[in-house]
Amino acid sequence: MTRRTQAERRAETSGLLIDATILTILEAGYVGVTVKEVCRRAGVSHGGLFGRFDTLADLVAATAAEVGRRLMEEFIAKMAQLSERGDVHTVLALWRSAARDPLNTVWLELTVAARTDPALRERLSTARADYAAALLASGSKMSALRGLSSDQVFVLGSMVGTFFDGDAVHHGPFPLPELDGPRLEILGAMLGRYLDGARTPE
């Protein structure tokens, strides 16, 4: 059997700690992220944690970056399937589904925590910028958005993303499935009218 290198063992331990942090945030919220709890879930000693990350905040920052990377990868892959055939309503349904994904719940928990944690806010800003740039690049390829400038795509994407993030926050504890269809219909109609008036003739 091939022995793993020290770098491989370190990477595996870091991955276990990040996955444990994600699970802790998902199940106990950001307030539940403690050295003891993360180490318990990861099966790693306190020394193992601090051998990979200088502080708990560094672990949370690495977790945020990994969550952003996974979200970006999954979302772009889904959007790529719709780039040539996705109408507005189909895209919105996919976007809402992505926003309600448990992984996005972790992202939203970190975002809320960043409001009162300047250090976390600073660390999250890079991941957010990377995520936004990737979404802009993905959205610019979609047939439904052809004729819009990159600025229009960015503003539209940020508005729709904020709407569905808000929906996801409320959907978890207070689901109203009977409103899912009507809300999507109204939002789709509003966006359809905007797109009709905003597109630059090709």
CSV table of N, CA and C in Angstrom, one decimal, residues 33-157:
chain,number,residue,atom,x,y,z
A,33,VAL,N,-20.3,26.9,16.3
A,33,VAL,CA,-18.9,26.6,15.8
A,33,VAL,C,-17.9,26.9,16.9
A,34,THR,N,-17.5,25.8,17.6
A,34,THR,CA,-16.5,25.9,18.6
A,34,THR,C,-15.4,24.9,18.3
A,35,VAL,N,-14.2,25.1,18.9
A,35,VAL,CA,-13.1,24.1,18.7
A,35,VAL,C,-13.6,22.7,19.1
A,36,LYS,N,-14.2,22.6,20.3
A,36,LYS,CA,-14.6,21.3,20.8
A,36,LYS,C,-15.6,20.7,19.9
A,37,GLU,N,-16.6,21.4,19.4
A,37,GLU,CA,-17.6,20.8,18.6
A,37,GLU,C,-17.1,20.4,17.2
A,38,VAL,N,-16.3,21.2,16.6
A,38,VAL,CA,-15.8,20.9,15.3
A,38,VAL,C,-14.8,19.7,15.4
A,39,CYS,N,-14.0,19.7,16.4
A,39,CYS,CA,-13.0,18.6,16.5
A,39,CYS,C,-13.8,17.3,16.8
A,40,ARG,N,-14.9,17.3,17.6
A,40,ARG,CA,-15.7,16.1,17.8
A,40,ARG,C,-16.2,15.6,16.6
A,41,ARG,N,-16.8,16.4,15.7
A,41,ARG,CA,-17.4,16.0,14.5
A,41,ARG,C,-16.4,15.5,13.5
A,42,ALA,N,-15.2,16.1,13.5
A,42,ALA,CA,-14.2,15.7,12.5
A,42,ALA,C,-13.4,14.5,13.0
A,43,GLY,N,-13.4,14.2,14.3
A,43,GLY,CA,-12.6,13.2,14.8
A,43,GLY,C,-11.1,13.6,14.8
A,44,VAL,N,-10.9,14.9,15.1
A,44,VAL,CA,-9.5,15.4,15.1
A,44,VAL,C,-9.3,16.1,16.4
A,45,SER,N,-8.1,16.0,16.9
A,45,SER,CA,-7.7,16.6,18.2
A,45,SER,C,-7.6,18.1,18.1
A,46,HIS,N,-7.7,18.8,19.2
A,46,HIS,CA,-7.5,20.2,19.2
A,46,HIS,C,-6.1,20.6,18.6
A,47,GLY,N,-5.1,19.8,19.0
A,47,GLY,CA,-3.8,20.0,18.4
A,47,GLY,C,-3.8,19.9,16.9
A,48,GLY,N,-4.6,18.9,16.4
A,48,GLY,CA,-4.7,18.7,15.0
A,48,GLY,C,-5.3,19.8,14.3
A,49,LEU,N,-6.3,20.4,14.9
A,49,LEU,CA,-6.9,21.6,14.3
A,49,LEU,C,-5.9,22.8,14.2
A,50,PHE,N,-5.3,23.1,15.4
A,50,PHE,CA,-4.4,24.2,15.4
A,50,PHE,C,-3.1,23.9,14.7
A,51,GLY,N,-2.9,22.7,14.3
A,51,GLY,CA,-1.7,22.4,13.5
A,51,GLY,C,-2.0,22.7,12.0
A,52,ARG,N,-3.3,22.9,11.7
A,52,ARG,CA,-3.7,23.2,10.3
A,52,ARG,C,-4.1,24.6,10.2
A,53,PHE,N,-4.7,25.2,11.2
A,53,PHE,CA,-5.3,26.5,11.2
A,53,PHE,C,-4.8,27.2,12.5
A,54,ASP,N,-4.3,28.4,12.3
A,54,ASP,CA,-3.8,29.2,13.4
A,54,ASP,C,-4.8,29.5,14.5
A,55,THR,N,-6.0,29.8,14.0
A,55,THR,CA,-7.1,30.2,14.8
A,55,THR,C,-8.4,29.6,14.3
A,56,LEU,N,-9.4,29.6,15.1
A,56,LEU,CA,-10.8,29.1,14.7
A,56,LEU,C,-11.3,30.0,13.6
A,57,ALA,N,-11.0,31.3,13.6
A,57,ALA,CA,-11.4,32.2,12.6
A,57,ALA,C,-10.8,31.8,11.2
A,58,ASP,N,-9.6,31.4,11.3
A,58,ASP,CA,-8.9,30.9,10.0
A,58,ASP,C,-9.6,29.7,9.4
A,59,LEU,N,-10.1,28.8,10.3
A,59,LEU,CA,-10.8,27.6,9.9
A,59,LEU,C,-12.2,28.1,9.3
A,60,VAL,N,-12.8,29.0,9.9
A,60,VAL,CA,-14.1,29.5,9.4
A,60,VAL,C,-13.9,30.2,8.0
A,61,ALA,N,-12.8,31.0,7.9
A,61,ALA,CA,-12.5,31.6,6.6
A,61,ALA,C,-12.3,30.6,5.5
A,62,ALA,N,-11.5,29.5,5.8
A,62,ALA,CA,-11.3,28.5,4.9
A,62,ALA,C,-12.6,27.8,4.5
A,63,THR,N,-13.4,27.6,5.5
A,63,THR,CA,-14.7,27.0,5.3
A,63,THR,C,-15.6,27.8,4.3
A,64,ALA,N,-15.6,29.2,4.6
A,64,ALA,CA,-16.4,30.1,3.7
A,64,ALA,C,-15.9,30.0,2.3
A,65,ALA,N,-14.6,30.0,2.1
A,65,ALA,CA,-14.0,29.9,0.8
A,65,ALA,C,-14.4,28.6,0.1
A,66,GLU,N,-14.4,27.5,0.8
A,66,GLU,CA,-14.8,26.2,0.2
A,66,GLU,C,-16.3,26.2,-0.1
A,67,VAL,N,-17.1,26.7,0.8
A,67,VAL,CA,-18.5,26.8,0.5
A,67,VAL,C,-18.8,27.6,-0.7
A,68,GLY,N,-18.1,28.7,-0.8
A,68,GLY,CA,-18.3,29.6,-2.0
A,68,GLY,C,-17.9,28.8,-3.3
A,69,ARG,N,-16.8,28.1,-3.2
A,69,ARG,CA,-16.3,27.4,-4.4
A,69,ARG,C,-17.3,26.3,-4.8
A,70,ARG,N,-17.8,25.5,-3.8
A,70,ARG,CA,-18.8,24.5,-4.1
A,70,ARG,C,-20.1,25.0,-4.7
A,71,LEU,N,-20.6,26.1,-4.1
A,71,LEU,CA,-21.8,26.7,-4.6
A,71,LEU,C,-21.6,27.2,-6.0
A,72,MET,N,-20.5,27.9,-6.3
A,72,MET,CA,-20.2,28.4,-7.6
A,72,MET,C,-20.1,27.3,-8.6
A,73,GLU,N,-19.4,26.2,-8.2
A,73,GLU,CA,-19.2,25.1,-9.2
A,73,GLU,C,-20.6,24.4,-9.5
A,74,GLU,N,-21.4,24.2,-8.5
A,74,GLU,CA,-22.7,23.5,-8.7
A,74,GLU,C,-23.6,24.4,-9.5
A,75,PHE,N,-23.7,25.7,-9.1
A,75,PHE,CA,-24.6,26.6,-9.8
A,75,PHE,C,-24.2,26.8,-11.3
A,76,ILE,N,-23.0,27.0,-11.5
A,76,ILE,CA,-22.5,27.2,-12.9
A,76,ILE,C,-22.8,26.0,-13.7
A,77,ALA,N,-22.6,24.8,-13.2
A,77,ALA,CA,-22.8,23.5,-13.9
A,77,ALA,C,-24.3,23.4,-14.3
A,78,LYS,N,-25.2,23.8,-13.3
A,78,LYS,CA,-26.6,23.7,-13.6
A,78,LYS,C,-27.0,24.8,-14.7
A,79,MET,N,-26.5,26.0,-14.5
A,79,MET,CA,-26.8,27.0,-15.5
A,79,MET,C,-26.3,26.7,-16.9
A,80,ALA,N,-25.2,26.1,-16.9
A,80,ALA,CA,-24.6,25.7,-18.3
A,80,ALA,C,-25.5,24.8,-19.0
A,81,GLN,N,-26.3,24.0,-18.3
A,81,GLN,CA,-27.2,23.1,-19.0
A,81,GLN,C,-28.4,23.9,-19.6
A,82,LEU,N,-28.6,25.1,-19.1
A,82,LEU,CA,-29.8,25.9,-19.6
A,82,LEU,C,-29.4,27.1,-20.5
A,83,SER,N,-28.1,27.2,-20.7
A,83,SER,CA,-27.6,28.4,-21.4
A,83,SER,C,-28.2,28.7,-22.7
A,84,GLU,N,-28.6,27.6,-23.5
A,84,GLU,CA,-29.1,27.8,-24.8
A,84,GLU,C,-30.6,27.5,-24.9
A,85,ARG,N,-31.2,27.0,-23.8
A,85,ARG,CA,-32.6,26.7,-23.9
A,85,ARG,C,-33.4,27.1,-22.7
A,86,GLY,N,-32.8,27.7,-21.7
A,86,GLY,CA,-33.5,28.0,-20.5
A,86,GLY,C,-34.3,29.3,-20.6
A,87,ASP,N,-35.7,29.2,-20.5
A,87,ASP,CA,-36.5,30.4,-20.5
A,87,ASP,C,-36.4,31.0,-19.1
A,88,VAL,N,-37.0,32.2,-18.9
A,88,VAL,CA,-36.9,32.9,-17.6
A,88,VAL,C,-37.4,32.1,-16.5
A,89,HIS,N,-38.6,31.5,-16.6
A,89,HIS,CA,-39.2,30.7,-15.5
A,89,HIS,C,-38.4,29.5,-15.2
A,90,THR,N,-37.8,28.8,-16.1
A,90,THR,CA,-36.9,27.7,-15.9
A,90,THR,C,-35.7,28.1,-15.1
A,91,VAL,N,-35.1,29.2,-15.5
A,91,VAL,CA,-33.9,29.7,-14.8
A,91,VAL,C,-34.2,30.1,-13.4
A,92,LEU,N,-35.4,30.7,-13.2
A,92,LEU,CA,-35.7,31.2,-11.8
A,92,LEU,C,-36.0,30.0,-10.9
A,93,ALA,N,-36.7,28.9,-11.5
A,93,ALA,CA,-36.9,27.7,-10.7
A,93,ALA,C,-35.6,27.1,-10.2
A,94,LEU,N,-34.7,27.0,-11.1
A,94,LEU,CA,-33.4,26.4,-10.8
A,94,LEU,C,-32.6,27.3,-9.8
A,95,TRP,N,-32.7,28.6,-9.9
A,95,TRP,CA,-32.0,29.5,-9.0
A,95,TRP,C,-32.6,29.4,-7.6
A,96,ARG,N,-34.0,29.3,-7.5
A,96,ARG,CA,-34.6,29.1,-6.2
A,96,ARG,C,-34.2,27.8,-5.5
A,97,SER,N,-34.1,26.8,-6.3
A,97,SER,CA,-33.7,25.5,-5.8
A,97,SER,C,-32.2,25.5,-5.3
A,98,ALA,N,-31.4,26.2,-6.0
A,98,ALA,CA,-30.0,26.4,-5.6
A,98,ALA,C,-29.9,27.2,-4.3
A,99,ALA,N,-30.7,28.2,-4.2
A,99,ALA,CA,-30.7,29.1,-3.0
A,99,ALA,C,-31.2,28.3,-1.7
A,100,ARG,N,-32.1,27.3,-1.9
A,100,ARG,CA,-32.6,26.6,-0.8
A,100,ARG,C,-31.7,25.3,-0.5
A,101,ASP,N,-30.7,25.1,-1.2
A,101,ASP,CA,-29.8,24.0,-1.0
A,101,ASP,C,-29.1,24.2,0.4
A,102,PRO,N,-29.0,23.2,1.2
A,102,PRO,CA,-28.3,23.3,2.5
A,102,PRO,C,-27.0,24.0,2.5
A,103,LEU,N,-26.2,23.8,1.4
A,103,LEU,CA,-24.9,24.5,1.4
A,103,LEU,C,-25.1,26.0,1.4
A,104,ASN,N,-26.1,26.5,0.7
A,104,ASN,CA,-26.4,27.9,0.7
A,104,ASN,C,-26.8,28.4,2.0
A,105,THR,N,-27.5,27.5,2.8
A,105,THR,CA,-27.9,27.9,4.1
A,105,THR,C,-26.6,28.2,5.0
A,106,VAL,N,-25.6,27.4,4.8
A,106,VAL,CA,-24.3,27.7,5.5
A,106,VAL,C,-23.8,29.0,5.1
A,107,TRP,N,-23.8,29.3,3.8
A,107,TRP,CA,-23.3,30.6,3.3
A,107,TRP,C,-24.1,31.8,3.9
A,108,LEU,N,-25.4,31.6,4.0
A,108,LEU,CA,-26.3,32.7,4.5
A,108,LEU,C,-26.0,32.9,6.0
A,109,GLU,N,-25.8,31.8,6.7
A,109,GLU,CA,-25.4,31.9,8.2
A,109,GLU,C,-24.1,32.7,8.3
A,110,LEU,N,-23.1,32.4,7.5
A,110,LEU,CA,-21.9,33.1,7.5
A,110,LEU,C,-22.1,34.6,7.2
A,111,THR,N,-22.9,34.9,6.2
A,111,THR,CA,-23.2,36.2,5.8
A,111,THR,C,-23.8,37.0,6.9
A,112,VAL,N,-24.8,36.4,7.6
A,112,VAL,CA,-25.4,37.1,8.7
A,112,VAL,C,-24.4,37.4,9.9
A,113,ALA,N,-23.6,36.4,10.1
A,113,ALA,CA,-22.6,36.5,11.2
A,113,ALA,C,-21.6,37.6,10.9
A,114,ALA,N,-21.3,37.8,9.6
A,114,ALA,CA,-20.4,38.8,9.2
A,114,ALA,C,-20.8,40.2,9.4
A,115,ARG,N,-22.1,40.4,9.7
A,115,ARG,CA,-22.7,41.7,9.9
A,115,ARG,C,-22.1,42.3,11.2
A,116,THR,N,-21.8,41.5,12.2
A,116,THR,CA,-21.2,42.0,13.4
A,116,THR,C,-19.8,41.5,13.7
A,117,ASP,N,-19.2,40.9,12.7
A,117,ASP,CA,-17.9,40.3,12.8
A,117,ASP,C,-17.0,40.9,11.7
A,118,PRO,N,-16.3,42.0,12.0
A,118,PRO,CA,-15.5,42.7,10.9
A,118,PRO,C,-14.5,41.7,10.3
A,119,ALA,N,-13.9,40.9,11.1
A,119,ALA,CA,-12.8,40.0,10.6
A,119,ALA,C,-13.4,39.0,9.6
A,120,LEU,N,-14.6,38.4,10.0
A,120,LEU,CA,-15.2,37.5,9.1
A,120,LEU,C,-15.7,38.2,7.9
A,121,ARG,N,-16.2,39.4,8.0
A,121,ARG,CA,-16.7,40.1,6.9
A,121,ARG,C,-15.6,40.4,5.8
A,122,GLU,N,-14.4,40.7,6.3
A,122,GLU,CA,-13.3,40.9,5.4
A,122,GLU,C,-12.9,39.6,4.7
A,123,ARG,N,-12.9,38.5,5.5
A,123,ARG,CA,-12.5,37.3,4.9
A,123,ARG,C,-13.6,36.8,3.9
A,124,LEU,N,-14.8,37.1,4.1
A,124,LEU,CA,-15.9,36.7,3.2
A,124,LEU,C,-15.9,37.5,1.9
A,125,SER,N,-15.4,38.7,1.9
A,125,SER,CA,-15.5,39.6,0.8
A,125,SER,C,-14.8,39.0,-0.4
A,126,THR,N,-13.7,38.3,-0.3
A,126,THR,CA,-13.0,37.8,-1.4
A,126,THR,C,-13.8,36.7,-2.1
A,127,ALA,N,-14.3,35.8,-1.2
A,127,ALA,CA,-15.1,34.7,-1.7
A,127,ALA,C,-16.4,35.2,-2.4
A,128,ARG,N,-17.0,36.2,-1.9
A,128,ARG,CA,-18.2,36.8,-2.5
A,128,ARG,C,-17.9,37.4,-3.9
A,129,ALA,N,-16.7,38.1,-4.0
A,129,ALA,CA,-16.3,38.7,-5.2
A,129,ALA,C,-16.1,37.7,-6.3
A,130,ASP,N,-15.4,36.6,-5.9
A,130,ASP,CA,-15.2,35.5,-6.8
A,130,ASP,C,-16.5,34.8,-7.3
A,131,TYR,N,-17.4,34.7,-6.4
A,131,TYR,CA,-18.7,34.1,-6.7
A,131,TYR,C,-19.5,35.0,-7.6
A,132,ALA,N,-19.5,36.3,-7.4
A,132,ALA,CA,-20.2,37.2,-8.2
A,132,ALA,C,-19.6,37.2,-9.6
A,133,ALA,N,-18.3,37.2,-9.7
A,133,ALA,CA,-17.6,37.2,-11.1
A,133,ALA,C,-18.0,36.0,-11.9
A,134,ALA,N,-18.0,34.8,-11.2
A,134,ALA,CA,-18.3,33.6,-11.9
A,134,ALA,C,-19.8,33.6,-12.3
A,135,LEU,N,-20.7,34.1,-11.5
A,135,LEU,CA,-22.1,34.2,-11.9
A,135,LEU,C,-22.3,35.1,-13.1
A,136,LEU,N,-21.6,36.2,-13.1
A,136,LEU,CA,-21.7,37.1,-14.2
A,136,LEU,C,-21.2,36.5,-15.5
A,137,ALA,N,-20.1,35.8,-15.4
A,137,ALA,CA,-19.6,35.1,-16.6
A,137,ALA,C,-20.6,34.1,-17.1
A,138,SER,N,-21.2,33.3,-16.2
A,138,SER,CA,-22.2,32.3,-16.5
A,138,SER,C,-23.5,32.9,-17.1
A,139,GLY,N,-24.0,34.0,-16.4
A,139,GLY,CA,-25.2,34.6,-16.9
A,139,GLY,C,-25.1,35.3,-18.2
A,140,SER,N,-23.9,35.8,-18.5
A,140,SER,CA,-23.7,36.5,-19.8
A,140,SER,C,-23.9,35.5,-21.0
A,141,LYS,N,-23.8,34.2,-20.7
A,141,LYS,CA,-23.8,33.3,-21.8
A,141,LYS,C,-25.3,32.8,-22.1
A,142,MET,N,-26.2,33.1,-21.2
A,142,MET,CA,-27.5,32.6,-21.3
A,142,MET,C,-28.3,33.3,-22.3
A,143,SER,N,-29.1,32.5,-23.1
A,143,SER,CA,-29.9,33.0,-24.2
A,143,SER,C,-30.9,34.0,-23.7
A,144,ALA,N,-31.5,33.7,-22.5
A,144,ALA,CA,-32.5,34.6,-21.9
A,144,ALA,C,-32.0,36.0,-21.6
A,145,LEU,N,-30.7,36.2,-21.5
A,145,LEU,CA,-30.1,37.5,-21.1
A,145,LEU,C,-29.3,38.1,-22.3
A,146,ARG,N,-29.4,37.5,-23.5
A,146,ARG,CA,-28.8,38.1,-24.6
A,146,ARG,C,-29.3,39.5,-24.9
A,147,GLY,N,-28.4,40.4,-25.2
A,147,GLY,CA,-28.8,41.8,-25.5
A,147,GLY,C,-28.6,42.7,-24.3
A,148,LEU,N,-28.3,42.2,-23.1
A,148,LEU,CA,-28.1,43.0,-22.0
A,148,LEU,C,-26.6,43.2,-21.8
A,149,SER,N,-26.3,44.4,-21.3
A,149,SER,CA,-24.9,44.7,-21.0
A,149,SER,C,-24.4,43.9,-19.8
A,150,SER,N,-23.1,43.9,-19.6
A,150,SER,CA,-22.6,43.1,-18.4
A,150,SER,C,-23.1,43.8,-17.1
A,151,ASP,N,-23.2,45.2,-17.2
A,151,ASP,CA,-23.7,45.9,-16.0
A,151,ASP,C,-25.1,45.5,-15.7
A,152,GLN,N,-25.9,45.4,-16.7
A,152,GLN,CA,-27.3,45.0,-16.5
A,152,GLN,C,-27.4,43.6,-16.0
A,153,VAL,N,-26.6,42.7,-16.5
A,153,VAL,CA,-26.6,41.3,-16.1
A,153,VAL,C,-26.2,41.2,-14.6
A,154,PHE,N,-25.2,42.0,-14.2
A,154,PHE,CA,-24.7,42.0,-12.8
A,154,PHE,C,-25.8,42.5,-11.9
A,155,VAL,N,-26.4,43.6,-12.2
A,155,VAL,CA,-27.5,44.2,-11.3
A,155,VAL,C,-28.7,43.2,-11.3
A,156,LEU,N,-29.1,42.7,-12.4
A,156,LEU,CA,-30.2,41.8,-12.4
A,156,LEU,C,-29.9,40.5,-11.6
A,157,GLY,N,-28.7,40.0,-11.8
A,157,GLY,CA,-28.3,38.8,-11.0
A,157,GLY,C,-28.3,39.0,-9.5
